[in-house]
Backbone as numpy.savetxt, mean C-alpha at the origin, in Angstrom:
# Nx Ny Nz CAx CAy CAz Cx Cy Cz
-15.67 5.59 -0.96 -15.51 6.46 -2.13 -14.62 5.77 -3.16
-15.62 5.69 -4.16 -14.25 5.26 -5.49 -13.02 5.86 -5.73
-11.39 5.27 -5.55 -10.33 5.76 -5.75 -10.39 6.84 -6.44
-10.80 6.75 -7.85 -10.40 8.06 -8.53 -11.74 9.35 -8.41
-12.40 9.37 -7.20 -13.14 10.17 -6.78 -12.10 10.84 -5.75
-11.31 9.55 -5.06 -10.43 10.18 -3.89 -9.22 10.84 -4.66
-8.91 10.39 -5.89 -7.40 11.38 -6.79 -8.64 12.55 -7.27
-9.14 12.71 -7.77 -10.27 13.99 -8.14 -10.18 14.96 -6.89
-10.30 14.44 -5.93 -10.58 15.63 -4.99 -9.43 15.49 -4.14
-8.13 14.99 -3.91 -6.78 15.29 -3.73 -5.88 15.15 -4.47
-5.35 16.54 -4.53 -4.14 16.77 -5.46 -2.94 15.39 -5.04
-2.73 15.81 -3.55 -1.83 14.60 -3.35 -2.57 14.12 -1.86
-2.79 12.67 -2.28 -3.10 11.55 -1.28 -2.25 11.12 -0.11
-2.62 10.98 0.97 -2.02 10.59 2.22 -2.85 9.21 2.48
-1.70 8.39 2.31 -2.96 7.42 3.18 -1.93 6.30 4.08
-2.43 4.98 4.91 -1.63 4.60 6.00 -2.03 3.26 5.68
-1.15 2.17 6.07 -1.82 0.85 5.50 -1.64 -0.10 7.18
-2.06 -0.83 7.62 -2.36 -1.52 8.51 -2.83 -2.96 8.40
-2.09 -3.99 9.07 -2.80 -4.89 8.89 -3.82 -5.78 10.10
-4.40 -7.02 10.01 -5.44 -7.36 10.89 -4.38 -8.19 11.83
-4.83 -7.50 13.63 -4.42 -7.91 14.75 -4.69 -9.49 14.63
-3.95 -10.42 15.21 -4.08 -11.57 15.77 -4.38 -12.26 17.28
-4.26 -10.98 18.23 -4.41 -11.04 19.67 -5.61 -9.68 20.17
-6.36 -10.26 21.34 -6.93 -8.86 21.80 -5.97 -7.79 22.08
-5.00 -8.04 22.71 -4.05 -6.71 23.01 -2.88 -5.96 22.15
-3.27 -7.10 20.76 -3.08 -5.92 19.80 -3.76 -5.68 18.93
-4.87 -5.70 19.17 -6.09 -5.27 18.31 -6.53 -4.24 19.58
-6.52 -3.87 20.89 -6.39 -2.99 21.27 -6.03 -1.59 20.70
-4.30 -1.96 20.79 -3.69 -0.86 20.49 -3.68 -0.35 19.40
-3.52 -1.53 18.36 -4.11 -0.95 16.61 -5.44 0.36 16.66
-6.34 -0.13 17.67 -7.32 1.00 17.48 -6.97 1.91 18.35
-6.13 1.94 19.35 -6.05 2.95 19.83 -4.76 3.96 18.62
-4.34 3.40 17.99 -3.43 4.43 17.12 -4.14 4.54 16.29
-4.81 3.55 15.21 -6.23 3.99 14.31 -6.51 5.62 15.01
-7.32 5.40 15.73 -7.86 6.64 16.75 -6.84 8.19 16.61
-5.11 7.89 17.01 -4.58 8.97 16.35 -4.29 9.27 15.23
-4.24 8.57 14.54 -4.10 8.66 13.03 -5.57 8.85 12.19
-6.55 8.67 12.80 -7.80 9.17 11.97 -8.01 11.06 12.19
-7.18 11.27 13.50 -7.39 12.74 12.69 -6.83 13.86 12.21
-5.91 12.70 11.55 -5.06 13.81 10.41 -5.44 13.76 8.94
-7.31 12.85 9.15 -7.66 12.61 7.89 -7.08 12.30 6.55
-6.90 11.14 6.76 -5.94 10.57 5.40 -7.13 10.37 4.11
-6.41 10.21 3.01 -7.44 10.09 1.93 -8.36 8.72 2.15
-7.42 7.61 2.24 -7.70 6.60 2.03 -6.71 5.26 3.38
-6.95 4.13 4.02 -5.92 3.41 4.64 -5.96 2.24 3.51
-5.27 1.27 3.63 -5.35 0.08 3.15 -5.32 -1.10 4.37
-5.37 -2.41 4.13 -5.23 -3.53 5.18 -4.90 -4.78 4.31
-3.77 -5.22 4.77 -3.46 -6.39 4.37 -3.68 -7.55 4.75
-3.37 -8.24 3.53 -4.36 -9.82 3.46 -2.76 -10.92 3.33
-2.68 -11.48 4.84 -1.53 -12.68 4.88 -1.24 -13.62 3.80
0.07 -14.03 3.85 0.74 -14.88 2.76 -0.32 -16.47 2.30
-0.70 -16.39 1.92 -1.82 -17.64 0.91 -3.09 -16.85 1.97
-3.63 -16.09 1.84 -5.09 -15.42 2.49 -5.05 -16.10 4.05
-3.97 -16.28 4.54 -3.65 -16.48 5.70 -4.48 -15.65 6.84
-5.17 -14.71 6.77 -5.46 -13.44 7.72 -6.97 -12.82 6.82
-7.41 -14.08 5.95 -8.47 -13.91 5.35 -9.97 -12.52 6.21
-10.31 -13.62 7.02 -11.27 -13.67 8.08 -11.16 -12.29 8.48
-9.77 -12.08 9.01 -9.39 -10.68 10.24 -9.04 -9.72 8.93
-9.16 -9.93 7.84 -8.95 -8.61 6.74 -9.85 -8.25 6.92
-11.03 -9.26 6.63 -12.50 -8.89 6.63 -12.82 -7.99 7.78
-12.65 -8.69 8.50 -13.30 -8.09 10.08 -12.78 -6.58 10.33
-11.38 -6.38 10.13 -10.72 -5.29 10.15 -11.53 -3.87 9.24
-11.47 -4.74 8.09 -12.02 -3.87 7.20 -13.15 -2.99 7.65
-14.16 -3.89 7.84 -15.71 -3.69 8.35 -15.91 -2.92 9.65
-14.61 -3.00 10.30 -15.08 -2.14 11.73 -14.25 -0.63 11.25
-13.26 -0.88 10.14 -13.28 0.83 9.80 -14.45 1.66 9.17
-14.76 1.01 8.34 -16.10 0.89 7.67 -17.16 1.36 8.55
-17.51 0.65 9.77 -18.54 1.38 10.12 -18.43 1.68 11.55
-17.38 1.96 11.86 -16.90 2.92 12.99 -16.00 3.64 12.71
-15.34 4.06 12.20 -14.62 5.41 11.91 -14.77 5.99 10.62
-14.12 7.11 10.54 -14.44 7.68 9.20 -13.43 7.65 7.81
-12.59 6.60 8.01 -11.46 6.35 7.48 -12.29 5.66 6.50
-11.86 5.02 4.70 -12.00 4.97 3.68 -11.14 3.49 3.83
-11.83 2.42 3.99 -10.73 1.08 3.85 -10.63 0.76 2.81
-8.90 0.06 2.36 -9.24 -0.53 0.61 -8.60 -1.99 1.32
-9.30 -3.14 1.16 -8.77 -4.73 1.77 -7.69 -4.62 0.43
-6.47 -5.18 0.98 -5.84 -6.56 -0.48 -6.59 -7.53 -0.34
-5.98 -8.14 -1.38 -6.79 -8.98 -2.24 -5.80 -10.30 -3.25
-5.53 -11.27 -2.83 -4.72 -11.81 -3.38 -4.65 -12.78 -4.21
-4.14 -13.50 -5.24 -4.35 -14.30 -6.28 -4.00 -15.70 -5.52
-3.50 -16.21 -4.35 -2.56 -17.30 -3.99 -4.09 -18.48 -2.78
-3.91 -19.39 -3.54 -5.05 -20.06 -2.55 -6.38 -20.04 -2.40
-6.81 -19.18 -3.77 -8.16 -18.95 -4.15 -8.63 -19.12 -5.79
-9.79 -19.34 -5.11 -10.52 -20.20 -6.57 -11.37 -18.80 -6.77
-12.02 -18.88 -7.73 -12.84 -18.20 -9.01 -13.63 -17.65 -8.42
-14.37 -18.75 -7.68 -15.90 -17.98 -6.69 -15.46 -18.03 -5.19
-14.46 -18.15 -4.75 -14.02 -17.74 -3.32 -14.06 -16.65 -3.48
-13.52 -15.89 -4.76 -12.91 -14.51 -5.13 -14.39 -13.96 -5.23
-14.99 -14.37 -5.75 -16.44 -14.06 -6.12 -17.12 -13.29 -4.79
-17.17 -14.95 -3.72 -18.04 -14.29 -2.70 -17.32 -13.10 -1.54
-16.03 -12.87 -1.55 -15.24 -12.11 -0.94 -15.43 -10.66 -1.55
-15.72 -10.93 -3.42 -16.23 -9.17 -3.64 -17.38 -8.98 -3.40
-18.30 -10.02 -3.46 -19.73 -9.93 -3.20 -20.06 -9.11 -1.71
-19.23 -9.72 -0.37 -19.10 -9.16 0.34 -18.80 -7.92 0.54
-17.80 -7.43 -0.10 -17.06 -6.35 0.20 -18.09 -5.41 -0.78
-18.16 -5.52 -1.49 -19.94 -4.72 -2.14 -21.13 -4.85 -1.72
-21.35 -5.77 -0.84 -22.56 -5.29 0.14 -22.42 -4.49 1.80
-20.82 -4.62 1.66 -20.55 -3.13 2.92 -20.43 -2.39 2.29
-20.39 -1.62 0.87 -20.19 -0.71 0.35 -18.70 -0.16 0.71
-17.92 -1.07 0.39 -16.61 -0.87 -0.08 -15.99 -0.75 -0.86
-15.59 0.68 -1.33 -15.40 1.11 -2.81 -14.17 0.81 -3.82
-13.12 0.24 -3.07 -11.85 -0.43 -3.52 -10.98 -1.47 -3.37
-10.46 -2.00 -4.06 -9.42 -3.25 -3.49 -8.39 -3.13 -4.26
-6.97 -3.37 -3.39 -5.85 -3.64 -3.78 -5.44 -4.91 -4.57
-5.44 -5.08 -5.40 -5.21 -6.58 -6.20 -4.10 -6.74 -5.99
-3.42 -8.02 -5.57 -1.80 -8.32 -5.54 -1.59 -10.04 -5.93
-0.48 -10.24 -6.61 0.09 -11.32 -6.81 -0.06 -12.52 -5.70
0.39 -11.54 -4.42 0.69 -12.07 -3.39 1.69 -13.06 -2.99
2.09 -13.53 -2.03 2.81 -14.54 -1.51 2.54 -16.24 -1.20
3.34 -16.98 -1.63 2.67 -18.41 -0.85 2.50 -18.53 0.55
1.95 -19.79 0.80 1.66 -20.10 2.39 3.23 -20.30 3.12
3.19 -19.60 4.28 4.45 -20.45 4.42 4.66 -21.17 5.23
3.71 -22.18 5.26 3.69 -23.54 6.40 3.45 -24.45 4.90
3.62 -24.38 3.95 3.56 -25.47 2.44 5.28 -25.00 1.66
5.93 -25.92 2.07 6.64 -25.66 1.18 7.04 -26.09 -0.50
7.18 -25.46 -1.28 7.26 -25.72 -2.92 5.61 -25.74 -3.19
5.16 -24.75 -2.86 3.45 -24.68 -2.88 3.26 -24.77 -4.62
2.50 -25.20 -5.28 1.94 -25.21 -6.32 0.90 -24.00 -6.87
1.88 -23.04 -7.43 0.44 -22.07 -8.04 -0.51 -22.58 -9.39
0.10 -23.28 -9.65 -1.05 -24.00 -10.97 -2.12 -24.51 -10.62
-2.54 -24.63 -9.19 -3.63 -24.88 -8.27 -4.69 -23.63 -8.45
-4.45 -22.43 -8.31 -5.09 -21.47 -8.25 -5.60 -21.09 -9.41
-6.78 -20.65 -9.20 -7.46 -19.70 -10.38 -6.77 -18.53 -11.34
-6.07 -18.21 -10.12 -5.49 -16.32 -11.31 -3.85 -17.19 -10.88
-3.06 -16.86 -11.81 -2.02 -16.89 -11.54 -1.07 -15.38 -11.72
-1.39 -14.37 -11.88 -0.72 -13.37 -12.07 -1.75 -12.28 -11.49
-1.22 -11.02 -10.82 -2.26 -10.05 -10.43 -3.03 -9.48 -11.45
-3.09 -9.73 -12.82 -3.40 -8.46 -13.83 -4.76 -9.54 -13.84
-4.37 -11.21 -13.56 -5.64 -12.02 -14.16 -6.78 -11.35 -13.19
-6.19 -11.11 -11.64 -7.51 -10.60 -10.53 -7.82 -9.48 -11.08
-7.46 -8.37 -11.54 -7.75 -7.50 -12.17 -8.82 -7.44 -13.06
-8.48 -8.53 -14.29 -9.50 -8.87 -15.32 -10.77 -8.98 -14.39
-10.77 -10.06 -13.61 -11.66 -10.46 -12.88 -12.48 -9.87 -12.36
-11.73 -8.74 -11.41 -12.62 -8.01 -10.22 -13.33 -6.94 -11.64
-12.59 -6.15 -12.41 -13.24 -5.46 -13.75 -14.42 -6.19 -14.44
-14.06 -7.75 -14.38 -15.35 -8.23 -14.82 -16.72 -8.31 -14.13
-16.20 -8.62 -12.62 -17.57 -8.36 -11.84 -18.28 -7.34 -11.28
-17.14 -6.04 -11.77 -17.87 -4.77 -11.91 -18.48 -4.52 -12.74
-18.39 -4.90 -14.08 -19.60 -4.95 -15.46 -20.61 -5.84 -15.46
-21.17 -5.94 -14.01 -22.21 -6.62 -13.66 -23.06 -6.39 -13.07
-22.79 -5.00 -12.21 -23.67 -4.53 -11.97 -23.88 -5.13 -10.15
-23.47 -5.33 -9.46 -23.24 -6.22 -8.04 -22.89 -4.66 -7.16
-21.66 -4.42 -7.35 -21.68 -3.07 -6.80 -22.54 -2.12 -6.49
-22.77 -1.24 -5.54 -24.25 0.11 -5.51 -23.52 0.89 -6.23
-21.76 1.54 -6.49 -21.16 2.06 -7.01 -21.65 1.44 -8.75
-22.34 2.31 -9.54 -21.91 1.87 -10.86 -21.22 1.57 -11.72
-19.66 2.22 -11.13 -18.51 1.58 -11.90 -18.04 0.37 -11.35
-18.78 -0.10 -10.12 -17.47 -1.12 -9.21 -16.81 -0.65 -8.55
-15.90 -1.68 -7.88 -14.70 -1.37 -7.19 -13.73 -0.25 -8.32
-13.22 0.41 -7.32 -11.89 1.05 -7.69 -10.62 -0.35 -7.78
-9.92 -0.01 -8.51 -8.71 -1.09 -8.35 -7.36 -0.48 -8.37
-6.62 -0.75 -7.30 -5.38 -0.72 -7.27 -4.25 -1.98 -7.21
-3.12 -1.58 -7.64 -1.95 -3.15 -8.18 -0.92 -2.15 -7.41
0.03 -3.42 -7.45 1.47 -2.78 -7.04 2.42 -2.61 -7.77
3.69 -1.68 -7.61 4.69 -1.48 -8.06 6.16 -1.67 -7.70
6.79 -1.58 -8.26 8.11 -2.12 -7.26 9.53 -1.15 -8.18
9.42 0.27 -7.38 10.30 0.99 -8.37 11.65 0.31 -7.88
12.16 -0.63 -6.77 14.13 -1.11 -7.01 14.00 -2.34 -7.81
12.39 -2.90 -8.50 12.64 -3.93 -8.88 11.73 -5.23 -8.39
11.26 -5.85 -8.93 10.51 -7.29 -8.46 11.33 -8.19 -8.12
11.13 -8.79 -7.24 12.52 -9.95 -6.37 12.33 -10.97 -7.10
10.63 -11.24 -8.15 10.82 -12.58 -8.77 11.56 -12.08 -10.31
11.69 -11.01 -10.80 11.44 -10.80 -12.12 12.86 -9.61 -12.48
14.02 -10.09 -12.71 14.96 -9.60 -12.75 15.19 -8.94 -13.63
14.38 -9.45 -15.10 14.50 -8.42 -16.53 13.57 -7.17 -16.26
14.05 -6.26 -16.20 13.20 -4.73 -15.76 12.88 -4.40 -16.50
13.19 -4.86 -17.79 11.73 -4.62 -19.36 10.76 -5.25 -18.93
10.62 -7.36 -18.46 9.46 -7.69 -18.48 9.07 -7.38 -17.28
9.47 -6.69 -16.04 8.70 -6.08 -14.99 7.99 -5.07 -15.48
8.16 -4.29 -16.47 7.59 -3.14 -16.86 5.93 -3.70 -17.82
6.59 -4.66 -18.34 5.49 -5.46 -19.33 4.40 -5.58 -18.03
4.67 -6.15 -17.21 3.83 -7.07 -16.16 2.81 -5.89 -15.66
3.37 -4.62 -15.74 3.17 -3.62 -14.83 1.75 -3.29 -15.83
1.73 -2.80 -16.93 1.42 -1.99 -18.42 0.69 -3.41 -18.46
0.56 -4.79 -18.14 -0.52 -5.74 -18.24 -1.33 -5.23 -17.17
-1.11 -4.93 -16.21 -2.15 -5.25 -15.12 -3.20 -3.80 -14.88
-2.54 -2.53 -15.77 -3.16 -1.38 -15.82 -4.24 -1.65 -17.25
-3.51 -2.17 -18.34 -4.30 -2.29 -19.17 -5.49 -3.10 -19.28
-5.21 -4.14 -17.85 -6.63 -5.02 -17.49 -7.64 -4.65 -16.45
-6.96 -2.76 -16.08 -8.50 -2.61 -15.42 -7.88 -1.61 -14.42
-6.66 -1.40 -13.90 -6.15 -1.29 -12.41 -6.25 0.59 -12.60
-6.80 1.20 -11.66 -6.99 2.59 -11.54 -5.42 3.18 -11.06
-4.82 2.79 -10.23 -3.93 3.15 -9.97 -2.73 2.41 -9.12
-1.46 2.75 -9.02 -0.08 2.24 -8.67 0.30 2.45 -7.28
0.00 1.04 -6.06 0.86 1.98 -4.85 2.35 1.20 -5.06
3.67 1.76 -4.64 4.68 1.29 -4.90 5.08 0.40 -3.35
6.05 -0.35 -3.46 6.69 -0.98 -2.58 7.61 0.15 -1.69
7.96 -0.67 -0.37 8.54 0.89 -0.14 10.22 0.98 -0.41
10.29 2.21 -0.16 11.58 2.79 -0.74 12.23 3.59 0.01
13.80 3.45 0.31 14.79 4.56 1.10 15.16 5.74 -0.19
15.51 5.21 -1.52 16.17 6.49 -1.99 15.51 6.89 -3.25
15.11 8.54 -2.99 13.96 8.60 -4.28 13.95 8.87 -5.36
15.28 8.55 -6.22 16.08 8.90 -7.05 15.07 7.43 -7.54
15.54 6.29 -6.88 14.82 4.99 -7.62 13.33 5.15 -7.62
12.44 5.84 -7.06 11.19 6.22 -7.10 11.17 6.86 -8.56
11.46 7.98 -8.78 11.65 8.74 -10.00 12.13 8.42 -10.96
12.81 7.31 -11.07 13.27 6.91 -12.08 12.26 5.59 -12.54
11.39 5.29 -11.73 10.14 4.09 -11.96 9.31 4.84 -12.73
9.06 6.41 -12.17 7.43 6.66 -12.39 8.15 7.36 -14.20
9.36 7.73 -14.23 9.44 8.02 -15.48 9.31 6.63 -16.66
10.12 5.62 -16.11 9.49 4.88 -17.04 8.30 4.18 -17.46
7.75 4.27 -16.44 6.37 4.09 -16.75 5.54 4.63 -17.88
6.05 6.00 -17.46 5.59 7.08 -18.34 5.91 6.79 -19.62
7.04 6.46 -20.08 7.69 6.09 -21.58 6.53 4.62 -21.98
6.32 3.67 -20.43 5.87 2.85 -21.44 4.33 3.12 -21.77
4.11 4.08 -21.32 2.28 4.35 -21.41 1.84 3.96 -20.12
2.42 3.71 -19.42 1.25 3.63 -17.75 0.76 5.03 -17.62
-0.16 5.96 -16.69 -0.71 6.93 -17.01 -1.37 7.02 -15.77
-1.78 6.20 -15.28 -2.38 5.85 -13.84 -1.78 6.82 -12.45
-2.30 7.48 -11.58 -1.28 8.16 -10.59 -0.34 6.86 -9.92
0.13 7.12 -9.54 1.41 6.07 -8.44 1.93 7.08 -7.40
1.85 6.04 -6.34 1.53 6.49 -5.31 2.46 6.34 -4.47
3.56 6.87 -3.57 4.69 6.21 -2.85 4.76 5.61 -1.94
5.57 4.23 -1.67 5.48 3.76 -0.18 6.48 4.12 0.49
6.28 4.62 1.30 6.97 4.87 2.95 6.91 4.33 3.96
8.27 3.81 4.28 8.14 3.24 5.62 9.54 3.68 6.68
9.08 4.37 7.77 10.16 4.64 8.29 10.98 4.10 9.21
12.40 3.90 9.09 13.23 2.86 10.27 12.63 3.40 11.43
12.58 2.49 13.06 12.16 3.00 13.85 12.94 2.00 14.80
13.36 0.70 14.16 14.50 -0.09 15.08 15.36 -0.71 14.55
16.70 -1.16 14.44 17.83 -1.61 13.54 16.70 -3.40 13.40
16.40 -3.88 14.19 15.64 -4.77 14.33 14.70 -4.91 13.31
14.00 -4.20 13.01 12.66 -3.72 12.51 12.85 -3.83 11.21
14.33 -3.14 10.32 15.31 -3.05 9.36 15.23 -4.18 8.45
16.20 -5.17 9.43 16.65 -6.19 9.02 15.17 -6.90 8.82
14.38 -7.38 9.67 13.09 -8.10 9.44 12.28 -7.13 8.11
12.20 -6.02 7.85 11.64 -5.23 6.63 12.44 -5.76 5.31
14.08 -5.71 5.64 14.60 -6.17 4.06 14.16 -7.31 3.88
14.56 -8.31 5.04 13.97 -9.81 4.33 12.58 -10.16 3.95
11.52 -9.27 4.49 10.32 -9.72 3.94 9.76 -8.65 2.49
10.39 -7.57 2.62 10.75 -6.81 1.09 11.33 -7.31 -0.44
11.82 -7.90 0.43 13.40 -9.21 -0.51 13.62 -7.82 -2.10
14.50 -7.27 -1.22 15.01 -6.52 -2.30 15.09 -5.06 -1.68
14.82 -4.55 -1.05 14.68 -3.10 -0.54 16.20 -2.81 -0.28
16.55 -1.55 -0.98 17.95 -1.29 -0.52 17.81 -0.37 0.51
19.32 -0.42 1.52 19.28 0.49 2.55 20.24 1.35 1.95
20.34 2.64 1.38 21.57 3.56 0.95 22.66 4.22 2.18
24.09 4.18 1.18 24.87 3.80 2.07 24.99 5.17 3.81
23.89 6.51 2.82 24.39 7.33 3.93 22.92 6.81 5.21
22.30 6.40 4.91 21.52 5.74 5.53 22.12 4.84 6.79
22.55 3.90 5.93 23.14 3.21 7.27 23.96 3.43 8.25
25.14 4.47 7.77 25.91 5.35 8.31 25.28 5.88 9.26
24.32 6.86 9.33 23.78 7.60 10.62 22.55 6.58 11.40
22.41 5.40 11.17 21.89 4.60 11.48 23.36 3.81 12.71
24.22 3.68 12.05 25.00 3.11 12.72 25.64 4.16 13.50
25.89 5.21 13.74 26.13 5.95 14.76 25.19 6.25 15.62
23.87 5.70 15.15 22.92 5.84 16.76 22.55 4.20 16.96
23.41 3.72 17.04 23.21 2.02 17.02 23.12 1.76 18.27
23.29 2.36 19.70 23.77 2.00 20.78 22.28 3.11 21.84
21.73 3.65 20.51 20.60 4.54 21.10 19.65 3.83 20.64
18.60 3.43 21.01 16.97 2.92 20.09 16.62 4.00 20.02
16.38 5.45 21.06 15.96 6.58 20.68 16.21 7.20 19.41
17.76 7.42 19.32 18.65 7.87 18.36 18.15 7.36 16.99
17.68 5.88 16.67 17.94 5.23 15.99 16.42 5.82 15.18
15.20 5.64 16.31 14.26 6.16 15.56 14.07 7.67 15.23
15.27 8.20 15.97 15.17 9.75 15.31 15.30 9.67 13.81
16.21 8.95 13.29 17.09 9.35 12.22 16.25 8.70 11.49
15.50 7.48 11.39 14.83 6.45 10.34 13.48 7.74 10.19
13.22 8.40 11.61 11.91 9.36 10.69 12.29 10.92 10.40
13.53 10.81 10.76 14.32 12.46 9.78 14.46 11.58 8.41
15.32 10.56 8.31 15.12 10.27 6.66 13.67 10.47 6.19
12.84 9.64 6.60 11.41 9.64 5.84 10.81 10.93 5.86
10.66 11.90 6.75 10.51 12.87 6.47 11.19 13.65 5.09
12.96 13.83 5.43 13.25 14.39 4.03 12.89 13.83 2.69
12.63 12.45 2.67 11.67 11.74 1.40 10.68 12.36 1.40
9.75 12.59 1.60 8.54 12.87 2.20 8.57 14.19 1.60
9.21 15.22 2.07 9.57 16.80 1.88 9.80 16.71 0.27
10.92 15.51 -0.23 11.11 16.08 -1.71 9.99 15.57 -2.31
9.27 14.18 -2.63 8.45 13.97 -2.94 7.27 15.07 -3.18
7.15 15.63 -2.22 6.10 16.67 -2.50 6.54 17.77 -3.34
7.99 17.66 -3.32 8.20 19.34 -4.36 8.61 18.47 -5.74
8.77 17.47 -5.72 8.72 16.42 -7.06 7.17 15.82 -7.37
5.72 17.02 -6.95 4.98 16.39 -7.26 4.30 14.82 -7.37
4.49 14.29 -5.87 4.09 13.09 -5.97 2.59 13.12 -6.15
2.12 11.87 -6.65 0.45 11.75 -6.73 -0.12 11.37 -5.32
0.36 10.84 -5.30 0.49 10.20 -3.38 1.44 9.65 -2.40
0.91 9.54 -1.29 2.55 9.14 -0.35 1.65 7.88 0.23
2.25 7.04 0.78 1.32 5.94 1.76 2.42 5.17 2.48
1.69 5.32 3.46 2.86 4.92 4.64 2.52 3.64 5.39
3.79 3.05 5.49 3.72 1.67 5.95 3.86 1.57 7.38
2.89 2.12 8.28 1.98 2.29 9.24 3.04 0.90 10.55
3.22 -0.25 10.05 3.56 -1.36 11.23 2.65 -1.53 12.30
1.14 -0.98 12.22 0.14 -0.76 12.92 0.42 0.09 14.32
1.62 1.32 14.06 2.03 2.10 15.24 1.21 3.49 14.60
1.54 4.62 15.56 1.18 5.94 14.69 1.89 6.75 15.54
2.99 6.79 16.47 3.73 7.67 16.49 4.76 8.07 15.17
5.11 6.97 15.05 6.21 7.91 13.41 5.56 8.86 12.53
4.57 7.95 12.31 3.93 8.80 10.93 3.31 10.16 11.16
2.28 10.21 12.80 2.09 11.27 12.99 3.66 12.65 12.52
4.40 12.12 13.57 5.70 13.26 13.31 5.91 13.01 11.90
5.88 12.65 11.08 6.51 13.20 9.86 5.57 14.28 9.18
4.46 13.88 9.24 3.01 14.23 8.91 3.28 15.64 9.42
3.20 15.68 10.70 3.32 17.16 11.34 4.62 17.97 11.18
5.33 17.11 10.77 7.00 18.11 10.80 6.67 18.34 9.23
6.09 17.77 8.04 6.20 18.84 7.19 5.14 19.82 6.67
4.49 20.26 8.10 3.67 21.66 7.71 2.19 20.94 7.51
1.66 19.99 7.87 0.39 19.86 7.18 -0.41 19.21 8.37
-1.13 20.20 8.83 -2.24 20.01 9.96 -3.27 19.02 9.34
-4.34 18.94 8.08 -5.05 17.98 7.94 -5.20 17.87 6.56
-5.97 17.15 5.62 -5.89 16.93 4.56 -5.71 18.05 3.56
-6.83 19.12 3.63 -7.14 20.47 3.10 -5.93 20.86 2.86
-4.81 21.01 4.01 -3.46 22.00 3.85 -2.73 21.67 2.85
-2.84 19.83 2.35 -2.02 19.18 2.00 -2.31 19.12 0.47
-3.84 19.38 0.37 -4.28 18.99 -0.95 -4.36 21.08 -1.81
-3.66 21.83 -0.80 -3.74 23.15 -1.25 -1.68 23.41 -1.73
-1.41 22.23 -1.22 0.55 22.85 -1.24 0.95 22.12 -2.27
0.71 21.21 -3.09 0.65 20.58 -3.94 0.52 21.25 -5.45
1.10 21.78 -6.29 -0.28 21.67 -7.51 -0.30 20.64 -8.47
-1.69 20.34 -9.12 -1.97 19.31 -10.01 -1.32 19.09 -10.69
-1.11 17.65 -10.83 -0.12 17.34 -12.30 -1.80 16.64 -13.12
C-alpha cells in the first residue's frame, strides 16, 4: 500500500522496523517475534539496509518473505553510499516487480571495513539526490502503483551528528521533502520536549509532510551504550539515567524502567497528537508488545479511533 494511502486510513501509524538476520538462528527467532508482532497489526514495518549496502542481498530477501508470507506492509531502506545510478535502478526495478509500495531513502553510512571512504565515488551524494531519483523513476511508469513508490527520508529532532548548524539541518530536511519525500520517520528519541520542538520547526519552515516518531526502548545498560554510539548523538536525560542506575544491579529492573519510560513517551505523544510512532524493534518483540498493550490498544482500529486527525 502506498504510504499516504497508509496516513489516509490511520489517524496515527504504528509501525516496527527490523533488520535482515545474518545467521539461521537468528533469522529463526526474528520470525518467530515477526509472528508476535504481526498481530497487533501495525500500519506499516520497515528493514534496514547495512552501512555501504552491506546487508544488500538479506534486505532484499527479508523484504520479500514479508511480502509474501505475512501480512505486514514492508518499506526496504535504501541508501545513497556505494551505489551507482543503475544499481539504484535495478534494486527499484525489483522492488516494483514484488509490488512494493515504499522505500525509505537515507543518506546512509560508510563501509566500515574502508577507512576515509570516498563519497565522490557515488552517484547521489545527499539523500534528497535518491529522492529526486526514485521520484524520477516513478514518472515512468515501472511501478503497477501509478504514482510509484511512496517515499520516506529521515529526521533527526536532537540534531544531525554530521551537521551542527540546525538552520542548515533544517535546509537539508525542506530539500529532501521538496524533492519528492511523502513523509518524516525521526531518529530515536528519550525526551519529547526535543521531538516537539523539531516537528514545530519544521512547521515554520514549510515541511508539511506527517513525521513520524522513533522509539526505542532501553532494555539493557549494554544495549544503551552500544545505541548512543551508533546514534552518535542521542541524549540519555538526566532522570533517565537516574532510575536506570538504581536498577543497575537488576537486568530485570533495568528493562522495566527503559519500557515504563517508552511507554510514558508513547502515552504523551498520543495526547500531543503524533502522526505516527515507530519503534526500533532490535528484532525482539517482547518490549514493544508491552508498551503497545499497556497503553490501551488491542489492534490497529482502537488506535486509529483514540487519536483525532490533525
Amino acid at each position: 500500500m502506498h504510504i499516504n494511502d497508509i496516513f489516509a486510513s490511520d489517524q496515527t501509524t504504528v509501525s516496527f522496523e527490523f533488520f535482515p538476520p545474518k545467521t539461521a538462528v537468528d533469522a529463526e527467532a526474528l520470525y518467530e517475534n515477526i509472528a508476535h508482532l504481526e498481530t497487533l497489526q501495525p500500519s506499516f514495518v520497515s528493514v534496514t539496509y547495512g552501512a555501504g549496502g552491506s546487508t544488500r542481498q538479506l534486505t532484499h530477501d527479508l523484504v520479500l518473505r514479508l511480502k509474501q508470507t505475512t501480512t505486514l506492509d514492508p518499506i526496504p531502506h535504501l541508501t545513497c553510499v556505494s551505489h551507482t545510478e543503475r544499481e539504484i535502478e535495478e534494486i527499484l526495478t525489483k522492488y516494483a516487480q514484488a509490488g512494493v509500495g515504499n522505500i525509505l531513502a537515507l543518506g546512509g553510512d560508510p563501509p566500515r571495513d574502508i577507512q576515509n571512504y570516498d563519497r565522490n565515488a557515488d552517484a547521489f551524494q545527499h539523500a534528497a539526490d535518491l529522492v529526486a531519483f526514485i521520484r524520477g523513476f516513478n514518472e515512468r511508469g515501472i511501478h503497477p502503483d501509478p504514482r510509484g513508490f511512496g517515499i520516506g527520508v529521515a529526521g533527526f529532532p536532537e540534531g544531525h551528528p554530521t551537521t551542527p548548524n540546525r538552520l542548515d539541518e533544517l535546509d537539508h530536511l525542506k530539500a529532501k521533502v521538496d524533492a519528492g519525500a511523502d513523509y518524516i520517520c525521526t531518529q530515536l528519541f528519550f525526551d519529547n520536549h526535543d521531538f516537539y520542538d523539531f516537528r514545530e520547526r519544521c512547521d515554520l519552515a514549510g515541511i508539511r509532510v506527517p513525521i513520524v516518531a522513533g522509539i526505542m526502548p532501553v532494555t539493557s545498560l549494554g544495549g544503551m551504550k552500544r545505541m548512543a554510539q551508533l546514534a552518535l548523538g542521542a541524549r540519555y536525560p538526566a532522570k533517565l539515567l537516574r532510575a536506570l542506575g538504581r536498577a543497575a544491579n537488576d537486568p530485570e529492573a533495568v528493562k522495566r524502567v527503559g519500557v515504563h519510560w517508552a511507554t510514558e513517551q508513547c502515552r504523551d505523544l498520543l495526547d500531543n497528537q503524533v502522526r505516527g510512532i515507530h519503534f526500533y524493534t532490535l528484532n525482539k518483540s517482547d518490549a514493544t508488545r508491552q508498551i503497545y498493550q499497556s497503553l490501551g490498544l488491542r489492534d490497529s482500529n482502537t488506535l486509529r479511533r483514540a487519536v483525532p486527525q490533525i
